[in-house]
């Protein structure tokens, strides 16, 4: 018998765990005009706390590196104790209990778990005719996503993952993580392939279809979605990935409206019939422009997976500019039943710019990503890409484009350390603007902790029927830093800062105002065509 | 007058992890990376190649395909219009030879309906063999010798992307094997185009 087993989609959250009760104030709703009048006091200005001194994870006296190795970083070759030390587990198994993937440990270690999990799931299905979602045993949360013939499971002992999202009354973060891993499998295999594999034999080994790259990608995603850390010590964009998944917005780039429209019209002009979506991205990380049919949409998560898969593939290749890639991929939220064919060409903007007879030193990679419905038309698509590149080479503003892409720095008011702004106005693509990202593990873990708590604490926006602009909503949580969010109908703004809350809010609003006045440079970079 | 040299398509086939990408990278960059991970889909790579006697030049267009089963349905697109197929197997993993035979059968079926593709059988990772005593021994994969005897048109190479062994030889063999009329036809058609262009320009010039 499992002690204290409760199925809790409605369980009371243990939200304040680890936070001093009197320091915690959340969810203050204020109307538009009141924001500047708010006054709060008594805030510590220290901002160099180490994550180990916060109550994010269990206490342990080891150094940062030892700590991360022991509790956080995945290991496949572990003994039972080492396995149990890990704060987060992910498993993917078949409905019959056959292991497919595990973040930690080998088959022998996890086989006990998988047996137990399938038993619990099937007993709930048989007796209550329901899918189990979360098993809550206080300090540990087990989440399950049942997608017959696959089962995805996570086990978390992490403080910031214990709290329920207060708008959705759900363990949103844990759920999203499992959905992401599942979508990854759909991306590379598509739903029919998975279903068919198990049709004849319930104990089919899906690992036969997966490669080393897939397992690496799953590890990488599991780590980024949980800790904001990468699976392979390259934390370059790992926190950005975490945050953009949390707020569900794709990171944007700052490019002047003229250049953006120029590039948009280039894509549109050269588009051939079978191209469904076309993107220009900077380093497969930020979307410069995108074209899409009026009648079809591509979701953030689909774009995310697509670019991530290409990016991890490109890591392999030294001379990426000499290669054209042709990748069959399933976009699960667009159509989980079939494949599209993705053409990718990368070129270095620095190599086509000559200033005073010299090339720029720092490369600035631009990727042309064209999504085709026809698997046999590689050469026609390649021709289209070549024409686009030729046109970019002739572009008078290419020098400015280079400057804009390489100088992606956002100046912050002194009170604000970090922010993410999610645009809600432009409906074609959910995008967000993230200020410069922390790269060291300590800051990343702290920020992940702060933002998770802040995000889960927000309550729903109150629709105003009388006021045109609607109400703004403010939430904040005080630690040694202050995290706060300002939300209205057009945007969500989350930030970490230190100082007086009233100063923070007025500085936050200044940032918002600045972003709004630059709206055309950040957002609305999607052009629609008749398909 | 220097005219663009003719394009020449080569497709690389074989089971996953036999070293197709390593072979291509060795050829294009002269480097070797032990840590390469599986290719997804396929990569299309172009590289100019000159024969050792400098009499011929071609623009090689290489399809580096993924060996994984799940990408199988795409492969016909890659070998369509290819002139040469390099079918790879791992000298240390006899089961990969079965997969090579599968691809050779597929190519032969294709040859019946389409233009002829020249097939090369490539054994990879020859550097991995070292005998405890004496000089390195090249392993023999069961069935290869018999197969070659029965298919005399198929050339066989031992290669190592790590040491570079055999890789230069394959591509030199490919270029040396191209009949002269392939080049003649190419340059003839280019000349026609140039003449046409001149006529066109002559008319439109103001």
XYZ file of N, CA, C and O in Angstrom, chain A residues 184 188-189 193 208-214 216 309-310 312-313 316-319 322-328 339 341 375-379 382, chain B residues 9 16 24-25 28-29 31-33 35-46 61 63-64 68-71 73-74 76-78 80-81:
280
model
N 7.418 15.899 -28.656
C 8.688 15.629 -29.325
C 8.627 14.297 -30.068
O 9.040 14.200 -31.227
N 8.932 13.600 -34.350
C 9.850 12.796 -35.142
C 9.195 11.547 -35.703
O 9.638 11.026 -36.715
N 8.121 11.065 -35.065
C 7.526 9.810 -35.544
C 6.129 9.982 -36.145
O 5.745 9.204 -37.008
N 2.533 6.479 -36.902
C 3.695 5.599 -36.792
C 3.750 4.962 -35.409
O 4.030 3.765 -35.269
N 13.669 1.152 -30.928
C 14.214 0.795 -32.241
C 14.080 1.934 -33.241
O 14.833 2.034 -34.193
N 13.055 2.747 -33.046
C 12.805 3.832 -33.988
C 13.554 5.099 -33.610
O 13.551 6.061 -34.363
N 14.098 5.125 -32.407
C 14.718 6.358 -31.924
C 16.228 6.262 -32.054
O 16.801 5.180 -32.061
N 16.872 7.430 -32.147
C 18.322 7.439 -32.268
C 18.935 8.096 -31.042
O 18.233 8.659 -30.210
N 20.260 8.027 -30.969
C 20.982 8.710 -29.898
C 20.583 10.187 -29.803
O 20.469 10.749 -28.723
N 20.367 10.797 -30.962
C 20.002 12.220 -30.981
C 18.682 12.438 -30.254
O 18.519 13.401 -29.506
N 17.741 11.535 -30.475
C 16.432 11.698 -29.839
C 16.544 11.633 -28.326
O 15.929 12.417 -27.616
N 19.166 12.309 -26.568
C 19.844 13.533 -26.150
C 18.861 14.698 -26.112
O 18.840 15.498 -25.184
N 15.056 21.001 -33.065
C 15.554 19.797 -33.718
C 16.614 20.164 -34.763
O 17.677 19.552 -34.832
N 16.341 21.207 -35.521
C 17.329 21.631 -36.515
C 18.601 22.101 -35.813
O 19.710 21.780 -36.220
N 19.875 21.319 -32.880
C 20.680 20.227 -32.344
C 21.349 19.440 -33.451
O 22.450 18.925 -33.283
N 20.700 19.349 -34.595
C 21.311 18.699 -35.744
C 22.503 19.506 -36.253
O 23.563 18.964 -36.548
N 26.251 19.444 -35.000
C 27.119 18.443 -35.584
C 28.035 18.934 -36.675
O 29.071 18.361 -36.926
N 27.533 19.919 -37.386
C 28.114 20.203 -38.685
C 29.015 21.414 -38.599
O 28.595 22.484 -38.184
N 30.265 21.238 -38.996
C 31.230 22.327 -38.880
C 30.939 23.421 -39.881
O 30.965 24.585 -39.582
N 30.661 22.994 -41.094
C 30.558 23.954 -42.168
C 29.109 24.019 -42.627
O 28.791 23.676 -43.756
N 27.526 25.115 -46.089
C 27.641 24.386 -47.355
C 26.549 23.331 -47.502
O 26.485 22.655 -48.515
N 25.727 23.174 -46.479
C 24.739 22.102 -46.537
C 23.312 22.634 -46.613
O 22.970 23.615 -45.982
N 22.515 21.943 -47.389
C 21.074 22.200 -47.405
C 20.425 21.010 -46.723
O 20.708 19.880 -47.091
N 19.558 21.266 -45.761
C 18.935 20.138 -45.060
C 17.515 19.922 -45.567
O 16.829 20.867 -45.967
N 17.107 18.681 -45.533
C 15.750 18.323 -45.962
C 15.236 17.331 -44.935
O 15.681 16.187 -44.893
N 14.342 17.794 -44.088
C 13.986 17.022 -42.900
C 12.488 16.756 -42.842
O 11.689 17.694 -42.799
N 12.093 15.498 -42.851
C 10.674 15.215 -42.658
C 10.345 15.362 -41.183
O 11.077 14.873 -40.321
N 3.411 14.172 -42.119
C 4.692 14.865 -42.116
C 4.670 16.069 -43.047
O 3.951 16.083 -44.046
N 7.795 18.637 -44.914
C 9.202 18.507 -45.272
C 9.845 19.865 -45.128
O 9.376 20.849 -45.706
N 7.144 16.096 -50.542
C 8.452 15.565 -50.152
C 9.429 15.494 -51.316
O 10.622 15.375 -51.115
N 8.931 15.571 -52.527
C 9.813 15.389 -53.679
C 10.347 16.680 -54.276
O 11.056 16.652 -55.267
N 9.985 17.810 -53.671
C 10.326 19.049 -54.350
C 11.508 19.806 -53.766
O 11.566 21.028 -53.852
N 12.428 19.066 -53.223
C 13.601 19.695 -52.624
C 14.233 20.737 -53.540
O 14.526 21.847 -53.123
N 14.445 20.382 -54.801
C 15.220 21.268 -55.663
C 14.497 22.573 -55.992
O 15.117 23.626 -56.115
N 14.878 24.612 -52.865
C 16.263 25.103 -52.782
C 16.447 26.337 -53.676
O 17.095 27.304 -53.292
N 25.577 14.022 -59.394
C 24.937 13.662 -58.135
C 25.396 12.312 -57.606
O 25.455 11.334 -58.345
N 22.072 2.825 -40.228
C 22.458 3.926 -39.347
C 23.763 3.585 -38.629
O 24.053 2.425 -38.374
N 31.447 11.657 -45.631
C 31.249 12.889 -46.396
C 32.080 14.024 -45.802
O 32.745 14.772 -46.513
N 32.054 14.128 -44.469
C 32.801 15.221 -43.843
C 34.298 15.083 -44.051
O 35.009 16.061 -44.213
N 34.779 16.377 -47.552
C 34.591 17.807 -47.798
C 35.490 18.681 -46.926
O 35.918 19.733 -47.348
N 35.787 18.260 -45.699
C 36.560 19.136 -44.809
C 37.901 18.555 -44.392
O 38.667 19.203 -43.679
N 38.380 16.519 -42.189
C 38.429 16.387 -40.740
C 37.613 15.187 -40.290
O 36.774 14.684 -41.037
N 37.851 14.778 -39.042
C 37.099 13.656 -38.500
C 36.636 14.009 -37.099
O 37.393 14.530 -36.287
N 35.380 13.761 -36.829
C 34.821 14.042 -35.513
C 34.212 12.757 -34.964
O 33.297 12.200 -35.550
N 32.439 12.383 -32.450
C 31.210 12.586 -31.683
C 29.962 12.835 -32.534
O 28.947 13.243 -32.015
N 30.066 12.637 -33.826
C 28.911 12.933 -34.677
C 27.679 12.175 -34.214
O 27.752 11.011 -33.867
N 26.529 12.834 -34.240
C 25.313 12.091 -33.923
C 24.500 11.867 -35.196
O 24.823 12.397 -36.247
N 23.449 11.086 -35.063
C 22.703 10.654 -36.245
C 22.177 11.817 -37.074
O 21.765 12.841 -36.538
N 22.184 11.620 -38.357
C 21.615 12.598 -39.266
C 20.094 12.507 -39.197
O 19.550 11.420 -39.069
N 19.422 13.645 -39.258
C 17.970 13.568 -39.384
C 17.608 13.978 -40.798
O 18.151 14.931 -41.331
N 16.719 13.228 -41.413
C 16.368 13.524 -42.799
C 17.562 13.323 -43.702
O 18.135 12.245 -43.744
N 17.969 14.382 -44.369
C 19.121 14.267 -45.249
C 19.763 15.620 -45.428
O 19.123 16.655 -45.238
N 21.052 15.592 -45.787
C 21.745 16.840 -46.066
C 22.257 16.790 -47.496
O 22.692 15.746 -47.974
N 22.182 17.926 -48.148
C 22.614 18.045 -49.537
C 23.850 18.920 -49.550
O 23.818 20.070 -49.116
N 24.959 18.349 -50.012
C 26.238 19.042 -49.884
C 26.879 19.151 -51.263
O 26.895 18.176 -52.018
N 27.407 20.312 -51.574
C 28.074 20.439 -52.865
C 29.565 20.700 -52.666
O 29.961 21.384 -51.728
N 27.425 16.825 -56.137
C 26.265 17.115 -55.293
C 25.946 15.840 -54.528
O 25.518 14.854 -55.110
N 24.131 13.616 -51.624
C 23.032 13.441 -50.671
C 23.528 12.562 -49.531
O 23.778 11.373 -49.724
N 23.645 13.144 -48.359
C 24.005 12.364 -47.179
C 22.693 12.015 -46.474
O 22.044 12.874 -45.896
N 18.440 5.691 -40.531
C 17.327 5.198 -39.734
C 16.153 4.702 -40.566
O 15.756 5.333 -41.543
N 15.586 3.613 -40.120
C 14.417 3.008 -40.754
C 13.302 4.026 -41.000
O 12.635 4.006 -42.022
N 13.122 4.932 -40.040
C 11.944 5.798 -40.117
C 12.004 6.794 -41.281
O 11.014 7.433 -41.598
N 13.184 6.941 -41.898
C 13.286 7.874 -43.018
C 13.257 7.168 -44.368
O 13.503 7.762 -45.401
N 11.076 6.020 -46.413
C 10.166 6.382 -47.494
C 10.685 7.559 -48.323
O 10.245 7.793 -49.431
N 11.615 8.311 -47.758
C 12.128 9.470 -48.482
C 13.227 9.124 -49.471
O 13.495 9.871 -50.402
N 13.895 7.205 -52.066
C 13.831 7.236 -53.534
C 14.065 8.627 -54.116
O 14.670 8.762 -55.171
N 13.640 9.654 -53.391
C 13.879 10.997 -53.923
C 15.377 11.297 -54.033
O 15.813 12.006 -54.921
N 16.136 10.744 -53.106
C 17.565 11.043 -53.105
C 18.291 10.311 -54.225
O 19.207 10.832 -54.828
N 16.952 9.187 -57.015
C 16.486 9.579 -58.335
C 17.475 10.594 -58.919
O 17.905 11.503 -58.220
N 17.854 10.444 -60.139
C 18.804 11.336 -60.824
C 20.242 11.238 -60.321
O 21.100 11.983 -60.769
